[in-house]
XYZ file of C-alpha atoms in Angstrom:
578
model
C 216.053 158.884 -6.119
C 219.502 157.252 -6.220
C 221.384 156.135 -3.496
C 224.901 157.445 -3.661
C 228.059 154.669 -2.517
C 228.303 156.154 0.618
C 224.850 156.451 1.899
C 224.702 152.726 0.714
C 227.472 151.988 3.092
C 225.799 153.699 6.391
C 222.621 151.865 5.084
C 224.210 148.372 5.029
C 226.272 149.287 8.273
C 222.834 150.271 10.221
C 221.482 146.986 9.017
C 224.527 144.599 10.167
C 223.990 146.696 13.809
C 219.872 146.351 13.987
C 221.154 142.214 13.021
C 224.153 142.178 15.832
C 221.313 143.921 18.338
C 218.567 141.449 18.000
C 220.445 138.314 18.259
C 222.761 139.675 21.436
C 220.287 142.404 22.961
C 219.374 139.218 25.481
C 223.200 139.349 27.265
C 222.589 142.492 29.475
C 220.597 140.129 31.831
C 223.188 136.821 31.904
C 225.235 135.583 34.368
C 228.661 134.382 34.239
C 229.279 131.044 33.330
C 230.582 128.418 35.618
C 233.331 127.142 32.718
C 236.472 128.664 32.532
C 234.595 132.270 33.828
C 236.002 131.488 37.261
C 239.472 131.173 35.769
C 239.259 134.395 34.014
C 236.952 136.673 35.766
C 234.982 135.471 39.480
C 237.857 133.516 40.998
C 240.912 135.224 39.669
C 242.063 137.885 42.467
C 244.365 139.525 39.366
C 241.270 140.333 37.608
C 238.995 140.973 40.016
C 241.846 143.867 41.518
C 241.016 145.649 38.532
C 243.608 147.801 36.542
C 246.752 147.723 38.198
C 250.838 148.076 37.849
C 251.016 145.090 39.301
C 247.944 143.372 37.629
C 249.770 144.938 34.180
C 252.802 143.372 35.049
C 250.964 140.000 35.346
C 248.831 139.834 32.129
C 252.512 140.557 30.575
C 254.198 137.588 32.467
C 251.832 135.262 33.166
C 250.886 132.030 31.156
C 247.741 130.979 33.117
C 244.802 128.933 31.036
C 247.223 127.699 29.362
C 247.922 130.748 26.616
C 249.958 133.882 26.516
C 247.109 136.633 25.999
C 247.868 139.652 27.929
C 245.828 142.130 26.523
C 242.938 139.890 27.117
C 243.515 139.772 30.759
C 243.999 143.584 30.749
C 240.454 144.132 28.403
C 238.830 142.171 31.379
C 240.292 144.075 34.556
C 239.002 147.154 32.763
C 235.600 145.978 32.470
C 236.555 145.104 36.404
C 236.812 148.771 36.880
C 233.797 149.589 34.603
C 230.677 147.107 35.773
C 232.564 145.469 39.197
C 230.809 141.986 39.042
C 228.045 142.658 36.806
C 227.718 140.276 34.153
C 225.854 141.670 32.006
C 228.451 145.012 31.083
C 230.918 142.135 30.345
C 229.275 140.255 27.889
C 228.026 143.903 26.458
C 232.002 144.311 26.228
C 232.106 141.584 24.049
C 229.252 142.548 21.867
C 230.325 145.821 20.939
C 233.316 144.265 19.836
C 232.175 141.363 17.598
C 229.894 144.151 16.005
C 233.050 146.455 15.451
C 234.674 143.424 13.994
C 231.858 142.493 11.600
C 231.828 146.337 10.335
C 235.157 146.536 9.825
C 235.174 143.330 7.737
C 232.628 144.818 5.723
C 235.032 147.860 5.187
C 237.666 146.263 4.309
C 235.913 144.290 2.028
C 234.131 146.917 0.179
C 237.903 148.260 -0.259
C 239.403 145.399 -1.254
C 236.664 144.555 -4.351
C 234.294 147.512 -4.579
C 231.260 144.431 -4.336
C 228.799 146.187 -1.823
C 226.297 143.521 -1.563
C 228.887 140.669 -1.374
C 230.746 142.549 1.168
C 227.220 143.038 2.991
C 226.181 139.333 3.148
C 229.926 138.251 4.067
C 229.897 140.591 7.063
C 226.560 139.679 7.743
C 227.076 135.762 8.020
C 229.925 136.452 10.545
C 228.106 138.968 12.776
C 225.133 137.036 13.338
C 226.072 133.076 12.391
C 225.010 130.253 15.049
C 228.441 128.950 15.328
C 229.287 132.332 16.556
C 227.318 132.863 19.035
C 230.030 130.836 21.801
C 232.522 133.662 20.987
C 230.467 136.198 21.712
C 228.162 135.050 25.017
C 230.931 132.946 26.691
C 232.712 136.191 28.893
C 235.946 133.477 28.748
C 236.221 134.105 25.092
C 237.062 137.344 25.313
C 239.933 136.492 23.409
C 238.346 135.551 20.295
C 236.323 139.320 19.827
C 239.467 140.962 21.217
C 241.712 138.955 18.846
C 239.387 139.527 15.879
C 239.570 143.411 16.347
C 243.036 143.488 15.595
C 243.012 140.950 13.244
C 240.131 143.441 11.125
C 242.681 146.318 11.699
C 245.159 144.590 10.105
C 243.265 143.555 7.252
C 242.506 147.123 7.090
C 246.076 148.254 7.329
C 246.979 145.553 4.632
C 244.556 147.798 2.048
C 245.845 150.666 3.001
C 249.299 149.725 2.928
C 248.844 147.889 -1.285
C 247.457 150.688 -2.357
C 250.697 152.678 -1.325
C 252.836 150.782 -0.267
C 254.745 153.065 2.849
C 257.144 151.696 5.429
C 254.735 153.749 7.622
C 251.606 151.981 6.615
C 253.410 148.186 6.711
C 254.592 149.264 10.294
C 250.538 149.583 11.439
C 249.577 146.107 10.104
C 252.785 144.619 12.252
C 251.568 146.682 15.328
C 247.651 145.196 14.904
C 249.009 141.859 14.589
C 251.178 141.686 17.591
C 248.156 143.141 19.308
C 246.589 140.301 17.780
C 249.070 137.862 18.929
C 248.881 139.395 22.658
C 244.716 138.875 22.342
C 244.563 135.333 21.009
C 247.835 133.220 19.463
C 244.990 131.579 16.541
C 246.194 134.604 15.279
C 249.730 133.445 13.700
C 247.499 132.265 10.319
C 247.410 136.025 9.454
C 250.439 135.917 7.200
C 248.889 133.159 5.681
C 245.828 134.770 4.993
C 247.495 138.167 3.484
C 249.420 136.098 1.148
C 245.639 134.363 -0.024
C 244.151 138.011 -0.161
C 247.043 139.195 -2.446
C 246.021 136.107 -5.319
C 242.535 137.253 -4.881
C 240.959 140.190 -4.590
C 243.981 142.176 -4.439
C 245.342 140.159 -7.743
C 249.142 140.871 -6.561
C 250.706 137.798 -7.627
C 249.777 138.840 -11.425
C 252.099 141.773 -10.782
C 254.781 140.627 -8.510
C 256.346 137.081 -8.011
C 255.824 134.862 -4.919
C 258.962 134.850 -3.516
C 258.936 138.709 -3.038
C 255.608 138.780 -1.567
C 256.334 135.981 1.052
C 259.765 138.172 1.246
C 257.750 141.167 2.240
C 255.474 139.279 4.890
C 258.660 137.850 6.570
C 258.778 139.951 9.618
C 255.111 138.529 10.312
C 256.121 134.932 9.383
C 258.527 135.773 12.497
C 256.028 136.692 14.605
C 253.530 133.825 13.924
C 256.578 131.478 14.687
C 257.419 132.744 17.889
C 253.775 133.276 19.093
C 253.382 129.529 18.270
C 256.630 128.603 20.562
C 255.081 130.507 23.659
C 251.788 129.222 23.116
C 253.452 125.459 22.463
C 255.166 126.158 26.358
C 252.745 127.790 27.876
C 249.724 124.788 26.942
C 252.522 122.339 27.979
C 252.806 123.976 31.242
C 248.991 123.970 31.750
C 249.183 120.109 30.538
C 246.705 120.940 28.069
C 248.495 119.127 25.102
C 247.738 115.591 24.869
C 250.504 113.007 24.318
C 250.794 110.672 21.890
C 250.692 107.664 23.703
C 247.249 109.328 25.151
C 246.096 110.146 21.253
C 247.789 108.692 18.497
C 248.684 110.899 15.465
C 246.577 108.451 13.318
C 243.467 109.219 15.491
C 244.461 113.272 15.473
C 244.707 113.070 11.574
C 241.438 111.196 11.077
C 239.489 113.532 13.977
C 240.874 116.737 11.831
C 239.465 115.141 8.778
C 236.389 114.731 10.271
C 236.017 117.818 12.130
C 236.919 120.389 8.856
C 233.441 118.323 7.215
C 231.835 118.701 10.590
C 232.537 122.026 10.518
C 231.222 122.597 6.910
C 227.885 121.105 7.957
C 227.499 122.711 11.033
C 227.779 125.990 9.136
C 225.123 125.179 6.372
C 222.961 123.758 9.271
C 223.264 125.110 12.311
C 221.961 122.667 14.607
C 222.713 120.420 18.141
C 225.369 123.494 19.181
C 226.834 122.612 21.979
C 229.682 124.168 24.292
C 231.743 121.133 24.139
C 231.994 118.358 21.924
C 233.447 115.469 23.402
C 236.396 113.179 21.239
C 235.887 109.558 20.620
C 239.305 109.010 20.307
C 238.886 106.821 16.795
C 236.721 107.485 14.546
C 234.802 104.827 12.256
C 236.938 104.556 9.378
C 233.742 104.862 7.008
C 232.863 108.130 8.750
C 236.687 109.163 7.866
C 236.754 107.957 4.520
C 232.917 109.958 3.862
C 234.563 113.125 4.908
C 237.561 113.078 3.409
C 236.375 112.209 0.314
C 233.445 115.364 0.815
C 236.320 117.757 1.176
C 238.444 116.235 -1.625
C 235.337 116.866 -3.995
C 234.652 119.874 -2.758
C 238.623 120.905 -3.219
C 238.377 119.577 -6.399
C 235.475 121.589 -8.335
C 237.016 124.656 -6.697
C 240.513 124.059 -8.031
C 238.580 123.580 -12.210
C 237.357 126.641 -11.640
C 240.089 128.635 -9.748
C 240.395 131.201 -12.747
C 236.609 131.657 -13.586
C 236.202 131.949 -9.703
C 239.303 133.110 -8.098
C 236.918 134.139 -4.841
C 235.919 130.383 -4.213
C 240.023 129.226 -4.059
C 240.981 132.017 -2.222
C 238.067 131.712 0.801
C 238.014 127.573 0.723
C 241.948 128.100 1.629
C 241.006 130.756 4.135
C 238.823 128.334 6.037
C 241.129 125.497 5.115
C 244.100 126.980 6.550
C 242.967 129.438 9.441
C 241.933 126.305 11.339
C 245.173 124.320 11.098
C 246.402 125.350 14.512
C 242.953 124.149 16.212
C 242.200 121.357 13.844
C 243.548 118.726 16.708
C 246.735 117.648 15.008
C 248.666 119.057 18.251
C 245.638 118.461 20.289
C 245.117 120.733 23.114
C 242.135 119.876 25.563
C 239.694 116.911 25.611
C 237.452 118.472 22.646
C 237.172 116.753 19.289
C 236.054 120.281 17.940
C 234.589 123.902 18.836
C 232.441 126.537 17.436
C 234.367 129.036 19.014
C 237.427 127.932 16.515
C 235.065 129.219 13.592
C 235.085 132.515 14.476
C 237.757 133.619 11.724
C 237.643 130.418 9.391
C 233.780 131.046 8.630
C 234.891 134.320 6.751
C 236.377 132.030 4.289
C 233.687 130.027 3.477
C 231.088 132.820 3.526
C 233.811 134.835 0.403
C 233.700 131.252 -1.238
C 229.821 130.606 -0.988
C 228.839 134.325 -1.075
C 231.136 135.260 -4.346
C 230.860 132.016 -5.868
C 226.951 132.144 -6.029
C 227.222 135.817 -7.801
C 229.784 134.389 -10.275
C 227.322 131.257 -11.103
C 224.462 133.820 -12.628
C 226.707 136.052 -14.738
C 225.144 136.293 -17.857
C 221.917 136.563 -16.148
C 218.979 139.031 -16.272
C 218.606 139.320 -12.608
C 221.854 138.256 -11.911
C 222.126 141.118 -9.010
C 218.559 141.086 -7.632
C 218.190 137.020 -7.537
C 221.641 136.210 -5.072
C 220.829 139.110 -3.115
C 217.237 138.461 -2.399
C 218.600 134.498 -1.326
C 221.137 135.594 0.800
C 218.780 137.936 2.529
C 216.604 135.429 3.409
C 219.058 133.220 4.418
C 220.337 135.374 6.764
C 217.012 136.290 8.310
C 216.330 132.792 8.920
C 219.551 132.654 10.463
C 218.627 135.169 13.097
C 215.756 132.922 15.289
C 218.304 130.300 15.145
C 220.695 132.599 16.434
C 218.424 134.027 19.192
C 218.096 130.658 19.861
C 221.278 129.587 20.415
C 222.734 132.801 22.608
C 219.509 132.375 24.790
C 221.035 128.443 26.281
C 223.957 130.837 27.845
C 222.204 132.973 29.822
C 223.360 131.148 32.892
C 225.445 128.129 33.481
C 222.502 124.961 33.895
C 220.567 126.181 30.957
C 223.909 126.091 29.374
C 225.018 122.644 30.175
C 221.388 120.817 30.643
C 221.613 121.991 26.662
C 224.660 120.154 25.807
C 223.465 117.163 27.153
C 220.313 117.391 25.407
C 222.138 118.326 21.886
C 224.940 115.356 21.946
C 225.571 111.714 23.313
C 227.900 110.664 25.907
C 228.898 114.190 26.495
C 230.870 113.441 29.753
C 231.954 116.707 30.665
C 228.420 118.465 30.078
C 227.432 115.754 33.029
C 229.593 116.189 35.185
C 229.408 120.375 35.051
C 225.473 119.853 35.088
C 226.124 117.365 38.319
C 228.267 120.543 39.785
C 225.529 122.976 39.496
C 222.878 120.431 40.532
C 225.347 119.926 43.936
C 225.665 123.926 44.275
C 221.424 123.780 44.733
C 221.924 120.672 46.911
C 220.430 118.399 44.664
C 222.441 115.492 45.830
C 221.003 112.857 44.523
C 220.567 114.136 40.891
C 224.419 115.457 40.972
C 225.299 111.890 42.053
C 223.246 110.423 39.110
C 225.103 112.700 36.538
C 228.357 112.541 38.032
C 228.415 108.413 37.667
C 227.031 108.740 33.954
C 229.974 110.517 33.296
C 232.354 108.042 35.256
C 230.585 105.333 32.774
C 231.206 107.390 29.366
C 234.672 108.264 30.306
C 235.810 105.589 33.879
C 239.221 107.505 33.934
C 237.309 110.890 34.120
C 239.244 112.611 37.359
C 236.812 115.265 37.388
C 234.190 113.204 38.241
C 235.379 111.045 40.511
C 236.769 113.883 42.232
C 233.167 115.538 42.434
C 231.529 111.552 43.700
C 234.217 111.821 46.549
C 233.310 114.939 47.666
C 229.376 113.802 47.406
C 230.164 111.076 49.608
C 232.089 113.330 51.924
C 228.504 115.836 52.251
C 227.158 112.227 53.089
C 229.596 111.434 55.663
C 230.279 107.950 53.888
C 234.281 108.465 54.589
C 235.384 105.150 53.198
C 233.473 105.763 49.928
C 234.650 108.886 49.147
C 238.609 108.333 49.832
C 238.243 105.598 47.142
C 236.622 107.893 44.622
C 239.310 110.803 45.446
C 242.234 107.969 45.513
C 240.915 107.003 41.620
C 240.776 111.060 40.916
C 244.708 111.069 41.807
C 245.863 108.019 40.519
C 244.478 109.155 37.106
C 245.635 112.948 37.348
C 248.475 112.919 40.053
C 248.371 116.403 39.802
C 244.831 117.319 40.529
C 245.046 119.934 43.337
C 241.680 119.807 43.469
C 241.148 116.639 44.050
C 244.142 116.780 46.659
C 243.010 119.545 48.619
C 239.966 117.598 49.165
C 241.169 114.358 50.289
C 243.119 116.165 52.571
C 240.299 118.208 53.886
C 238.707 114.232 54.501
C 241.905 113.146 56.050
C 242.002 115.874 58.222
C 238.754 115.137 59.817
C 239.326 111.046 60.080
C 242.530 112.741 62.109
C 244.872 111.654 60.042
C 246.892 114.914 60.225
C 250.081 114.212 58.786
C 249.178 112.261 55.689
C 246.184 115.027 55.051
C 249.555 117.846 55.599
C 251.483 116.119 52.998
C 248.208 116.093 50.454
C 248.034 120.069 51.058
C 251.555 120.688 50.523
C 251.874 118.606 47.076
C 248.741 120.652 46.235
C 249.963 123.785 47.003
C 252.785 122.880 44.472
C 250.479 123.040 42.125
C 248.385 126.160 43.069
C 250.641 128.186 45.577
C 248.397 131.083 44.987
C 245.235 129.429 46.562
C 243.954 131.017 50.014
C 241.846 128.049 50.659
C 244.788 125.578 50.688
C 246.875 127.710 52.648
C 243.949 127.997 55.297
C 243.231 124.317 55.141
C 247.007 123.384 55.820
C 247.024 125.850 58.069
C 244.292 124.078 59.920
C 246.058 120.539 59.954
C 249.478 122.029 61.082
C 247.595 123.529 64.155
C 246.235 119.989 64.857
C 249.381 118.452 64.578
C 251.161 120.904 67.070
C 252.940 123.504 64.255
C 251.639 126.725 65.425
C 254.552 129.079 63.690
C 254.068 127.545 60.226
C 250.088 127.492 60.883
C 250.051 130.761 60.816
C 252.213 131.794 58.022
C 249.950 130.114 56.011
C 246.902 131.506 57.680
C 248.857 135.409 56.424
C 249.626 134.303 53.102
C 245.738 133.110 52.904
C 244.713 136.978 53.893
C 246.980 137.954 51.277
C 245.858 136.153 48.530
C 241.989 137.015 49.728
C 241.974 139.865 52.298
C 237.771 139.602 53.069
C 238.182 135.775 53.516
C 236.452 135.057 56.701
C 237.969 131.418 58.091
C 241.656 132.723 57.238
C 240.490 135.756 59.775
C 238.729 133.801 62.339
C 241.231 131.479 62.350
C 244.110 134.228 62.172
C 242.505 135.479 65.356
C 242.546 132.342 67.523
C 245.743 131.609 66.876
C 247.333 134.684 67.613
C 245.738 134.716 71.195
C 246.327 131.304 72.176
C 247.203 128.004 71.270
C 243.691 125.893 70.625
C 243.623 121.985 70.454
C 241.455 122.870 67.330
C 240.648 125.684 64.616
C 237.879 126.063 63.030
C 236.516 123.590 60.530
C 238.820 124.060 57.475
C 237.263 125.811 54.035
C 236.108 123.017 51.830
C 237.574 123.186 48.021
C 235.430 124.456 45.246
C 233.409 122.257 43.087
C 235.719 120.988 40.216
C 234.397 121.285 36.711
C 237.291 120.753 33.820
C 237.660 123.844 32.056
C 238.047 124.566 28.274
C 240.562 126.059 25.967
């Protein structure tokens, strides 16, 4: 019996789901992840409020982490309100989305060239690829699934819209890609990518001019350009964006070079993930010249046979292109690449690999059967590895013991190991990883910060001011590091230098009910009962159940004490991601 087109689709649909299952079926029993999951879900009081006017009104305003992406903080208070603090109905969140997204691809796909089993294999690479996997089990990139929803609806609108082209219809891809925009600002390559889709499959440019088609996309050209101005302010403002003087553009140009042939291999072999990836700064100039001449090759063969095999031009520019705003050359964090900046530029090289290998057995008898039964093997392979690979972040050591096992001098997988090591009072261990990443990286705040505060548990005073001094003299504007040196001043009884530590940190972090209760505590000691105690309110504010603020609170409403309780000690600093 035949298979009619549409009972092919379900079939192929159902299979991409059963793929999406077995790889991420695992989540429901993980636990958030101490990187970046505080900042977005267990420490921020916004999102742990839950859906709110005022919670609304903050996603819209707010540039915290260092991006403008309210619609992910509002995705995340809802899941707030739907699981409360269970992990695993967050990180189910996120996998019903990426499998949404790699259905809809397939859709849209199947629309766009009528190629069922190309559009199958395409959508299958991105739902269940290793490189993937960081999108969808990290709970902090929420952005990246949410992003990619809208950026699938507007690929859909785009079809829609060709095929009749309505003010109506053009008005829904706008609407899905400020939605996109409001999810995750990688988004702004979108324009980009239409105009590559209208060369090939849509063949546009054969019927209209260039000029009229960029014409037509200039309300999203627009867009992109603004998006990129707030997101340019708002990394600035988290000092995310490294300077010049701290990276030379040399060094970014030869790291970007190096990271798109990174990238490729990592893709056709999917090994040593890791969370982070740490930047040497420069490069071997062999290792530069190897790549670059790779992806010149590479650029080259494609470009001979751009008119044989449109498919291969058009997705080698996808990839090419979609990860020019994360390719380093404004570098933003300490990484020298990520898998989570795949997520949309893999699509690319899955339509150039995927088409291109159909295209090279035209003319042959089993020029159906023979790519499809390849492709279907690769991609069961790919599932293990996959398993694999979502399995090291099912909690925060496995996660970070991983990364250190996976890649050398990795610095900040040390020091966040050392963190969690310290949380199970393994001193002694922490200390160990905490000074190998002080000798990978000496003007690593983070970890000097951390020694300090080992030294403090260890009541070795004198050691640990000079480990917290180093942590501020590198990053002056470490709160974290301040709020602890204070806390250590405090209980030498050196009141009013620890009081002026708290208030530059609370500069910083005005929003923190730990600082306010620790200054509070000094200012007590040092005789300033009134302003103790607005701080002590604001604390109770910020975090109504917190206990010291309360006890505290208490005692110094009924009398005047020649000491408060012992002040809240600051959290355990691990550098975040972006």
């Amino acid at each position: 019996m035949k298979i009619n087109g549409s009972k092919k689709i379900i079939y192929m649909c159902s299979l991409l789901a059963v793929g999406v299952l077995i790889v991420y079926w695992q989540v429901g029993r993980f636990d958030f992840i101490r990187y970046d999951e505080e900042l977005y879900i267990t420490e921020n009081a916004h999102v742990l409020s839950g859906v709110s006017y005022d919670g609304f009104i903050w996603a819209l305003t707010t540039l915290d982490a260092g991006n403008w992406h309210p619609l992910t903080w509002l995705s995340l208070m809802l899941d707030r309100e739907l699981y409360g603090m269970n992990a695993g109905g967050y990180h189910w969140t996120s996998v019903i989305l990426h499998m949404a997204n790699g259905l809809l691809l397939f859709l849209v796909l199947i629309r766009m060239t009528g190629q069922l089993w190309q559009s199958g294999v395409v959508a299958g690479l991105f739902l269940i690829h290793p490189l993937h996997v960081e999108s969808v089990a990290w709970v902090a990139e929420r952005k990246d699934v949410l992003s990619g929803l809208f950026w699938m609806s507007s690929l859909c609108g785009y079809a829609r819209y060709v095929e009749k082209p309505l003010v109506g219809r053009y008005l829904w891809v706008v609407l899905f890609f400020v939605l996109g925009l409001m999810s995750k600002p990688m988004v702004v390559t979108l324009p980009f990518v239409l105009l590559l889709l209208d060369y090939w499959p849509l063949g546009r440019m054969e019927r209209s001019t260039v000029i009229r088609l960029l014409y037509e996309k200039a309300p999203l050209f627009f867009l992109s350009a603004a998006s990129s101005v707030i997101t340019f302010i708002a990394q600035k403002e988290g000092e995310a964006v490294a300077s010049l003087q701290h990276l030379p553009f040399i060094d970014r140009l030869g790291n970007a070079v190096v990271a798109y042939a990174r990238y490729l291999g990592k893709t056709v072999w999917p090994v040593h993930l890791s969370f982070f990836y740490p930047h040497p700064v420069a490069w071997p100039y062999g290792k530069i010249l190897l790549s670059g001449s790779l992806l010149v090759l590479i650029s080259i063969l494609i470009w001979r046979r751009r008119k044989s095999t449109p498919s291969s031009a058009m997705g080698w520019l996808w990839f090419f292109g979609t990860l020019v705003p994360v390719i380093g050359l404004v570098q933003v964090g300490s990484q020298a690449m990520a898998d989570r900046y795949t997520y949309i530029p893999l699509i690319g090289l899955s339509i150039t690999a995927v088409w291109g290998s159909g295209e090279m057995f035209n003319g042959w008898r089993y020029r159906k059967i023979f790519p499809l039964a390849v492709w279907g093997a690769i991609l069961l392979a790919l599932l293990p590895v996959s398993f694999s690979q979502t399995s090291h972040w099912k909690n925060s050591l496995a996660l970070f013991k991983h990364a250190i096992e996976v890649t050398e001098e990795n610095y900040l997988a040390h020091n966040n190991y050392g963190v969690i090591l310290m949380d199970q009072k393994s001193y002694r261990r922490a200390a160990e990883h905490f000074l190998e990443a002080i000798r990978i990286k000496p003007d690593y705040a983070e970890a000097h910060n951390n020694m300090g505060h080992i030294m403090t548990l260890h009541r070795k005073n004198d050691e640990a001011a000079v480990f917290y001094r180093e942590a501020i003299r590198i990053h002056p504007n470490d709160s974290g590091a301040k709020l602890r040196f204070a806390d250590l001043l405090q209980k030498m009884g050196k009141s009013e230098t620890a009081i002026a530590h708290y208030r530059e940190a609370l500069i910083r972090k005005p929003d923190d009910p730990v600082l306010h209760n620790n200054i509070a505590v000094a200012l007590a000691s040092f005789g300033k009962r009134d302003e103790a105690i607005e701080h002590l309110r604001r604390a109770l504010e910020l975090k109504a159940d917190y206990g010291d603020a309360r006890k505290n609170l208490d005692i110094m409403t009924k009398t005047i004490p020649s000491s408060l309780p012992r002040s809240d000690r600051g959290e355990d600093r691990k550098e975040s991601g972006r």
